[in-house]
CSV table of C-alpha atoms in Angstrom, one decimal:
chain,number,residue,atom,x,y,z
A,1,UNK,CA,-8.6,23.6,15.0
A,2,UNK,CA,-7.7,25.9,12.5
A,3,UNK,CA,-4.0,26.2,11.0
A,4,UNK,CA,-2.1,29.0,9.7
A,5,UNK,CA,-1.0,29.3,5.5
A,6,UNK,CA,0.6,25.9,4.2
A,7,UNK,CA,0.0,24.0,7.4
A,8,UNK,CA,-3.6,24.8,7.3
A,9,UNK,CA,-3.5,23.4,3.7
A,10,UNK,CA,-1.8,20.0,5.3
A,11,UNK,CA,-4.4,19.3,7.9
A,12,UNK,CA,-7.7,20.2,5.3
A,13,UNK,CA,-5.7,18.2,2.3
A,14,UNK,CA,-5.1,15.3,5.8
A,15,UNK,CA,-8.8,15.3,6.4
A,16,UNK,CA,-10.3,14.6,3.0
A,17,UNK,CA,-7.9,11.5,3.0
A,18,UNK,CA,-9.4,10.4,6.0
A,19,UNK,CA,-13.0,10.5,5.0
A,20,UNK,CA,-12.5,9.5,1.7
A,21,UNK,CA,-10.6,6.5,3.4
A,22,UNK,CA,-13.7,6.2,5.6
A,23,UNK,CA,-15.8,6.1,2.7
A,24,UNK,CA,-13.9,3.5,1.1
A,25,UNK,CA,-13.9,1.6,3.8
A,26,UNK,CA,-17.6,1.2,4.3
A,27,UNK,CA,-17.9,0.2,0.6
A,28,UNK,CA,-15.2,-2.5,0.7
A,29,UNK,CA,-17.6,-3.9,3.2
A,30,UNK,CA,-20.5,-3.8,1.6
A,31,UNK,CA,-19.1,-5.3,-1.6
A,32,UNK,CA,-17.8,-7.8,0.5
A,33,UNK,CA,-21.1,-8.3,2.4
A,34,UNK,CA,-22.9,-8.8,-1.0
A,35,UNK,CA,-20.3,-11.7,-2.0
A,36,UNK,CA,-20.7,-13.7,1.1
A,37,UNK,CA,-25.0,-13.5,0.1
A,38,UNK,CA,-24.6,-14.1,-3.3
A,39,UNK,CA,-21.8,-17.0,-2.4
A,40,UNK,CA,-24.4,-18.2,-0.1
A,41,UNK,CA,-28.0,-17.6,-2.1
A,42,UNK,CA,-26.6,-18.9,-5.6
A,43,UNK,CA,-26.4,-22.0,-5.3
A,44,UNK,CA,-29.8,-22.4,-3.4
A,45,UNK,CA,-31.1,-20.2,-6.9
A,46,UNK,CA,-29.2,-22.7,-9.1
A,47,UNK,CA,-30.8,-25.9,-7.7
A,48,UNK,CA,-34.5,-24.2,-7.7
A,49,UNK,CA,-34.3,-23.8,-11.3
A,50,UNK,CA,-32.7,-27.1,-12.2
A,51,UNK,CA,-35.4,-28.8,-9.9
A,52,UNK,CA,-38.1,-26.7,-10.9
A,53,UNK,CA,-40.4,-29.0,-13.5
A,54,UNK,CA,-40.1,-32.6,-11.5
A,55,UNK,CA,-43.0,-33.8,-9.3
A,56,UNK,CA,-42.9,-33.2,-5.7
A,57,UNK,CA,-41.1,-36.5,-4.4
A,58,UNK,CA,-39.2,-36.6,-7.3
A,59,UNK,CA,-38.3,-32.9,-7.2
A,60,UNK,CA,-37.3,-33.2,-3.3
A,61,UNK,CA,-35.1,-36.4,-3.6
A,62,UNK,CA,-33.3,-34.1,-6.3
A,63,UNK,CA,-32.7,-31.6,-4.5
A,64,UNK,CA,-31.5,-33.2,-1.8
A,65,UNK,CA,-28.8,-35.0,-3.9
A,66,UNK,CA,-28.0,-31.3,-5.7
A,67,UNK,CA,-27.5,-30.1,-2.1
A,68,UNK,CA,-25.4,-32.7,-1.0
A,69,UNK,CA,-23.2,-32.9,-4.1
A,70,UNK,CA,-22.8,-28.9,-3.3
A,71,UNK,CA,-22.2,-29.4,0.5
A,72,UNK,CA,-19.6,-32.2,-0.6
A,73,UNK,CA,-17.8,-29.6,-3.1
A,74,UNK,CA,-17.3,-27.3,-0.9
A,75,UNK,CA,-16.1,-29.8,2.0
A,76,UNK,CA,-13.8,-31.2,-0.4
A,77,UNK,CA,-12.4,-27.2,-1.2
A,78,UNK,CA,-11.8,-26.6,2.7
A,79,UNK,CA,-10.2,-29.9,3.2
A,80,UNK,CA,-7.6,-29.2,0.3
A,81,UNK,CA,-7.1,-25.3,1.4
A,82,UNK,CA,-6.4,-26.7,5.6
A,83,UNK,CA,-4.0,-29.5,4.0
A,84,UNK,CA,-2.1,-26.4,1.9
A,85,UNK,CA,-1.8,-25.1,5.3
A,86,UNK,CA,-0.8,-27.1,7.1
A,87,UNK,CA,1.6,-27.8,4.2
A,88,UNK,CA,2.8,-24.6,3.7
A,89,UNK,CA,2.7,-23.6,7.3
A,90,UNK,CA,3.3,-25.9,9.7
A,91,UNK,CA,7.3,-26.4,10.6
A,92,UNK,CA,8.7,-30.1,11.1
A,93,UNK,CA,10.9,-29.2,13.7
A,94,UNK,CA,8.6,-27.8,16.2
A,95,UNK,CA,6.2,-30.1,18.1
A,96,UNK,CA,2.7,-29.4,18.4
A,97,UNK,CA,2.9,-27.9,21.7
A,98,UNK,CA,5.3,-25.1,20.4
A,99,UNK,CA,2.9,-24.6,17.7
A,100,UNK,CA,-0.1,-23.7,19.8
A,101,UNK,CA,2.0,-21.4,22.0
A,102,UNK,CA,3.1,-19.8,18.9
A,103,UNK,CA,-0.2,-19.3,18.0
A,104,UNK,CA,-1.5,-17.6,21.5
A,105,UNK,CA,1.7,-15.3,21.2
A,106,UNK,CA,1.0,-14.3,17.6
A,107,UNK,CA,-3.1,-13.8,18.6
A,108,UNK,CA,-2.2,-11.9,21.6
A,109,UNK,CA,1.0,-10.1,19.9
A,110,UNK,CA,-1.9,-9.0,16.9
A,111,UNK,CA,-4.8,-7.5,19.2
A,112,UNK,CA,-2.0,-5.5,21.1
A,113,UNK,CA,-0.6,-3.7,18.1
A,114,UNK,CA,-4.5,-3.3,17.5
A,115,UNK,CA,-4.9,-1.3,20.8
A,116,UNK,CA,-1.4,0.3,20.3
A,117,UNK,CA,-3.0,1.9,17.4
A,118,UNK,CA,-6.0,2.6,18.7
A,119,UNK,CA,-4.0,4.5,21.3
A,120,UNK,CA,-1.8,6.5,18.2
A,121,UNK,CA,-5.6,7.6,17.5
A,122,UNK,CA,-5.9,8.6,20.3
A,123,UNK,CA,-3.3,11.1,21.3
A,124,UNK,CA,-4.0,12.6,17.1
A,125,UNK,CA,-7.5,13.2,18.2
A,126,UNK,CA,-7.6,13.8,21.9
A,127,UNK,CA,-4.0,14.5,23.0
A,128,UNK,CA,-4.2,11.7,25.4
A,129,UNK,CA,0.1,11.4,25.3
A,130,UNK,CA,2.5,12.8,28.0
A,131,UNK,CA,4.1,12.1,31.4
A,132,UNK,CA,0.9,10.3,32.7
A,133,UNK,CA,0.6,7.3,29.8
A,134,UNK,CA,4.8,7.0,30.3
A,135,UNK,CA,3.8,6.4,34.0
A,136,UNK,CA,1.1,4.2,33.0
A,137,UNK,CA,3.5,2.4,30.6
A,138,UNK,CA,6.3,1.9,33.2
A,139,UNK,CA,4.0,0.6,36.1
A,140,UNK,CA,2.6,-1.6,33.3
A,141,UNK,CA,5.2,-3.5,32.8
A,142,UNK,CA,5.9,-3.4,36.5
A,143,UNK,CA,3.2,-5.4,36.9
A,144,UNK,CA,4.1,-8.1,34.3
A,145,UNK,CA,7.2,-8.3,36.0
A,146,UNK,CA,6.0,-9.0,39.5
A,147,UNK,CA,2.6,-11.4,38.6
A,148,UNK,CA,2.8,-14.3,38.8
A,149,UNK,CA,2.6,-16.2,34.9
A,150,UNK,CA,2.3,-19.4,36.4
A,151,UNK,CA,-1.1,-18.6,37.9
A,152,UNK,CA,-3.9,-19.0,36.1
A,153,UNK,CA,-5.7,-16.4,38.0
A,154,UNK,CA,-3.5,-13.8,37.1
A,155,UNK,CA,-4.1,-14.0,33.4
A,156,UNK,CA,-6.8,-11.2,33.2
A,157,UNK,CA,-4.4,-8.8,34.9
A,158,UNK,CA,-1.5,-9.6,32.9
A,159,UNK,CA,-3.7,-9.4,29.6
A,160,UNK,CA,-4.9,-5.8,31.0
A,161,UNK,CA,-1.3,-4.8,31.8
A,162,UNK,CA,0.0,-5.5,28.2
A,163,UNK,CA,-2.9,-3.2,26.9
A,164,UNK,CA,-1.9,-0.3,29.0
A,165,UNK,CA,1.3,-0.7,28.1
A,166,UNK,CA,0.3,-1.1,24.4
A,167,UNK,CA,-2.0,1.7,24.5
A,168,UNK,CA,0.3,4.1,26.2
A,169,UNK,CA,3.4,2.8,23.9
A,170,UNK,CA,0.5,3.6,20.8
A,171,UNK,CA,0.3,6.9,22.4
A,172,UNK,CA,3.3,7.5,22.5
A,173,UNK,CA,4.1,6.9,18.4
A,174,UNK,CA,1.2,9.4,18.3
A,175,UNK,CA,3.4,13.0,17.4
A,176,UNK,CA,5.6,11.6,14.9
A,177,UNK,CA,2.6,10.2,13.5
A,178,UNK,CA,0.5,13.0,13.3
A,179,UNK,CA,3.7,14.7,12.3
A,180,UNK,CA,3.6,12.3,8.8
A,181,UNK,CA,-0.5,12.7,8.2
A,182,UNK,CA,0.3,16.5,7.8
A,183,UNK,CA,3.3,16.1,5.2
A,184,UNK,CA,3.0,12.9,3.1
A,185,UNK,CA,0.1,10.7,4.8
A,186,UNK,CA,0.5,7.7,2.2
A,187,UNK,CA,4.3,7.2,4.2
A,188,UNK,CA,2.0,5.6,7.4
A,189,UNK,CA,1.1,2.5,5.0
A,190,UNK,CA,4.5,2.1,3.6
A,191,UNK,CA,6.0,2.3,6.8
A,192,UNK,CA,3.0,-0.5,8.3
A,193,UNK,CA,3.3,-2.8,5.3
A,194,UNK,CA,7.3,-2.5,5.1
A,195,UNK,CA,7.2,-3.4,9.1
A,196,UNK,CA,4.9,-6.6,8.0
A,197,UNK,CA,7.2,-7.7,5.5
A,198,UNK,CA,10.3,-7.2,7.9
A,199,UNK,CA,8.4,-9.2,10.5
A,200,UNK,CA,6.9,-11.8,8.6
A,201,UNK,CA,10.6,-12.3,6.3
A,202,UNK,CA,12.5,-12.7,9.6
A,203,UNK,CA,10.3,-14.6,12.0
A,204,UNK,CA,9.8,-17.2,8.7
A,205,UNK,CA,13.9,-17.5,8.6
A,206,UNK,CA,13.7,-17.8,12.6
A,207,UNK,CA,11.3,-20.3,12.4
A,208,UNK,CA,12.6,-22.4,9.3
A,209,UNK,CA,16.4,-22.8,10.6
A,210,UNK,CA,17.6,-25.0,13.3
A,211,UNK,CA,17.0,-24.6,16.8
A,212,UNK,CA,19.3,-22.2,18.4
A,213,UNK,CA,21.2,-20.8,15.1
A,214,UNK,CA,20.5,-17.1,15.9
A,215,UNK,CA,21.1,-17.7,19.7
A,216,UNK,CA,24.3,-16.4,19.5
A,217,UNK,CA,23.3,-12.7,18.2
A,218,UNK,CA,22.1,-12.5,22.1
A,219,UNK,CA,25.3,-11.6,23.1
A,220,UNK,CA,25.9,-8.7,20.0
A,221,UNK,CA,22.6,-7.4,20.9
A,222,UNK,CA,23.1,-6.7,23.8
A,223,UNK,CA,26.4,-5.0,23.6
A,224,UNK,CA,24.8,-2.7,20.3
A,225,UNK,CA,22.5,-1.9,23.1
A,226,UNK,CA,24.7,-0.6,25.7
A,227,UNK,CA,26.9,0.9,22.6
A,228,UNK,CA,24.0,3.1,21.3
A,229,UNK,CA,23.3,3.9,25.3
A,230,UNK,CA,27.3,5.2,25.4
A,231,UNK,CA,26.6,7.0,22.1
A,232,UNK,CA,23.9,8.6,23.0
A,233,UNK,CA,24.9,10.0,26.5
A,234,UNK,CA,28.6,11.3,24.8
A,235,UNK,CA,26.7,13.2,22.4
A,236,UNK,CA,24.6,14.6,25.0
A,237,UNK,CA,28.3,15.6,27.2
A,238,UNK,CA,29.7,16.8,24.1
A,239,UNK,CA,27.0,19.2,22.3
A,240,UNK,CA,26.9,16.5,19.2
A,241,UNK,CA,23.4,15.2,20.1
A,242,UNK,CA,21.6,16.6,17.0
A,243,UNK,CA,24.6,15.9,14.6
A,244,UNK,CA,23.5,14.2,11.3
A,245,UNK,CA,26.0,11.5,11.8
A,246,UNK,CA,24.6,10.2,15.3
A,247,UNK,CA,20.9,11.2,14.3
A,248,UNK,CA,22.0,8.3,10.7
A,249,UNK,CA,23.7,5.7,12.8
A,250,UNK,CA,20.9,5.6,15.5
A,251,UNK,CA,18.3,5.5,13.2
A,252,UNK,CA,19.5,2.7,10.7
A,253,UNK,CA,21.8,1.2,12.8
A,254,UNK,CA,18.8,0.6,15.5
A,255,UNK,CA,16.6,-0.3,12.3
A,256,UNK,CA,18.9,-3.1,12.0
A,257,UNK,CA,19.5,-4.0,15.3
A,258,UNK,CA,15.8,-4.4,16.2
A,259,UNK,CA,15.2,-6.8,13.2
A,260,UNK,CA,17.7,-9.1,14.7
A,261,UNK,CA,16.0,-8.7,18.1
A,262,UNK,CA,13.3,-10.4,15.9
A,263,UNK,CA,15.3,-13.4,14.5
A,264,UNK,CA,16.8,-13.8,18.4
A,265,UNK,CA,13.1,-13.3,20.4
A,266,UNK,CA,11.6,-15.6,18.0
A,267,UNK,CA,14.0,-18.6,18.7
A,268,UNK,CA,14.4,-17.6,22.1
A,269,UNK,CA,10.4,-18.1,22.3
A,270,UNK,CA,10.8,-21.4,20.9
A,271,UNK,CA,13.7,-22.5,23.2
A,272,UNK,CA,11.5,-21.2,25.9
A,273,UNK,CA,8.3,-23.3,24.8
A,274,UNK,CA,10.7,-26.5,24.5
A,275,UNK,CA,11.8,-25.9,28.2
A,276,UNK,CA,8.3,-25.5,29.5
A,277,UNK,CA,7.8,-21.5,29.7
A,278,UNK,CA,4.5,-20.6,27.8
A,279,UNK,CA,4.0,-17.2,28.8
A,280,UNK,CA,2.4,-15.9,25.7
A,281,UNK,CA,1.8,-12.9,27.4
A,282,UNK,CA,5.6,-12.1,28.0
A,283,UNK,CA,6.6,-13.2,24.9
A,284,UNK,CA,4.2,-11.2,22.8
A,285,UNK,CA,5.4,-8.2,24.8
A,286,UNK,CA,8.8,-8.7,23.7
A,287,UNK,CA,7.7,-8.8,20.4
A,288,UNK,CA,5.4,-5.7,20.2
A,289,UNK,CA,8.6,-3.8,21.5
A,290,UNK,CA,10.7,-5.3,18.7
A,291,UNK,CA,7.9,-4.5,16.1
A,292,UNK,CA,6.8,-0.9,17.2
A,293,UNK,CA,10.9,-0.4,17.1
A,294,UNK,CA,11.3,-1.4,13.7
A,295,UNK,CA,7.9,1.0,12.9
A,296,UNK,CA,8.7,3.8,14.0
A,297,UNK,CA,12.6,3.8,12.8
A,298,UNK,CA,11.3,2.7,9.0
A,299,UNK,CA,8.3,5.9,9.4
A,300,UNK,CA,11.4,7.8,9.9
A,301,UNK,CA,13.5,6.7,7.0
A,302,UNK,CA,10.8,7.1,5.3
A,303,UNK,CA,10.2,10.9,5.8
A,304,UNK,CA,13.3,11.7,5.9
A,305,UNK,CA,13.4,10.7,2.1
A,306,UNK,CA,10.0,12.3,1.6
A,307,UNK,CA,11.7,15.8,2.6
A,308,UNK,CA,15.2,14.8,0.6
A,309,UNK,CA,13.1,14.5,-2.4
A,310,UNK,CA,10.9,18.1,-1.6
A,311,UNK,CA,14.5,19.9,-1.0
A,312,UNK,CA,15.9,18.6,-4.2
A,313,UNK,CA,12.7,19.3,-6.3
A,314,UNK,CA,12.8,23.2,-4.6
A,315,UNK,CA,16.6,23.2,-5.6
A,316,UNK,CA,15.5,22.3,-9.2
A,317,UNK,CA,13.2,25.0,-9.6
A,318,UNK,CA,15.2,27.9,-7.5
A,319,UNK,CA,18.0,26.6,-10.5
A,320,UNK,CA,15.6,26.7,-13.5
């Protein structure tokens, strides 16, 4: 598709980016590729040459000690890395029970963000978004609602409910997406990695306090909720909808609303697990809601400073 004056300019400067980050993807793997042979050939090389001028029986029995001093090395490396893990990463007051579940919900919550990009892709590059993936969304989660999580033969159908519902809720992030490859692309990472570090920093603290601590933002939570759902339909009765001070307090007031949606779904996972519900596939839902939230209100932020900073820079010069 071809664009008209500076726009044009956008979407050629937004393609480069993308091959040259194709590029440099391929690369990274073949660099890495190369490692893992050279990780795995050297030290086969090393013991050749160290064995090379014995006699045979001599030369084999050396080798095989060489070998297993190496295999021993690098047993003795994985044991020390899985004790730092489970070290550094595994939380005294959660029972091992808890700990798998929160490891299915965190598996399953990671390959739905996966699809729910791979449906943003889609809607940039086919146009895939609209009334028919918000239908697909809502009888989605329709269908989470009315299986049955206790039955083991319902897991398939829940697992292919969550990714429609990620791929149309992908989808759906797709415009203000493609909206940010065409005026500053290099906003999409900051706005992924600052939604990791939001993540990660609050379901640590949710995870390494005392069972229950957070509980009580349930209540506030919900009533921000049906305060922002009163906001929002006044300033639709009273002609403010597009105001700048309703546009600011949605934005980082649901910014910080969301994050404590994570601190209060993460211990209400974990009060779940304790009281025998393990539906990972629930629970990851809630938490892809929470995180695409916190995504898409940071991607604004973030533009919104992007075009601050072009205003002020055009003020600068019109001045000069």
């Amino acid at each position: 598709t071809k664009y008209p004056g500076d726009l044009g300019q956008a979407c050629s400067f937004t393609r480069s980016i993308r091959a040259a980050d194709k590029t440099s993807y391929i690369l990274h793997i073949a660099s890495f590729a190369i490692f893992c042979i050279e990780v795995l050939i050297s030290p086969t090389k090393f013991i050749r040459s160290q064995t090379k001028q014995l006699p045979g029986a001599q030369q084999y029995r050396q080798r095989v000690a060489m070998a297993s001093a190496v295999l021993e090395t690098i047993n003795g490396f994985l044991g020390n890395r899985a004790r730092f893990t489970d070290g550094v990463f595994k939380f005294t007051n959660l029972d091992s029970r808890v700990q798998k579940h929160l490891a299915r919900v965190y598996s399953t919550l990671g390959v739905a963000m996966a699809i729910a990009a791979l449906g943003c892709y889609a809607h940039i590059a086919y146009g895939v978004g609209g009334v028919a993936t918000q239908l697909v969304s809502l009888g989605s989660l329709m269908g989470l609602a009315f299986l049955n999580a206790n039955d083991p033969h319902t897991l398939y159908q829940r697992y292919g409910c969550l990714a429609a519902f990620s791929f149309c809720s992908g989808a759906a992030l797709g415009p203000i997406t493609n909206l940010a490859l065409i005026l500053n692309p290099g906003v999409i990472l900051s706005a992924f990695l600052s939604t990791c570090a939001v993540f990660t920093c609050f379901t640590v603290s949710a995870l390494i306090t005392q069972r229950r601590t957070y509980m009580f933002l349930g209540g506030y939570l919900a009533s921000a909720v049906m305060a922002f759902m009163v906001l929002r339909l006044s300033a639709w009765l009273t002609g403010s909808l597009n105001s700048t001070a309703v546009f600011n307090l949605e934005l980082y007031g649901g910014l910080l609303m969301f994050s404590a949606y994570i601190l209060y779904d993460t211990q209400l996972i974990v009060e779940k697990a304790h009281a025998g519900d393990f539906d990972h596939v629930r629970h990851a839902l809630d938490l892809l809601v929470d995180v695409l939230a916190v995504f898409v209100r940071i991607l604004v932020v973030l533009l919104k400073r992007a075009e601050d900073k072009r205003r002020e820079e055009e003020r600068k010069k019109r001045r000069s």
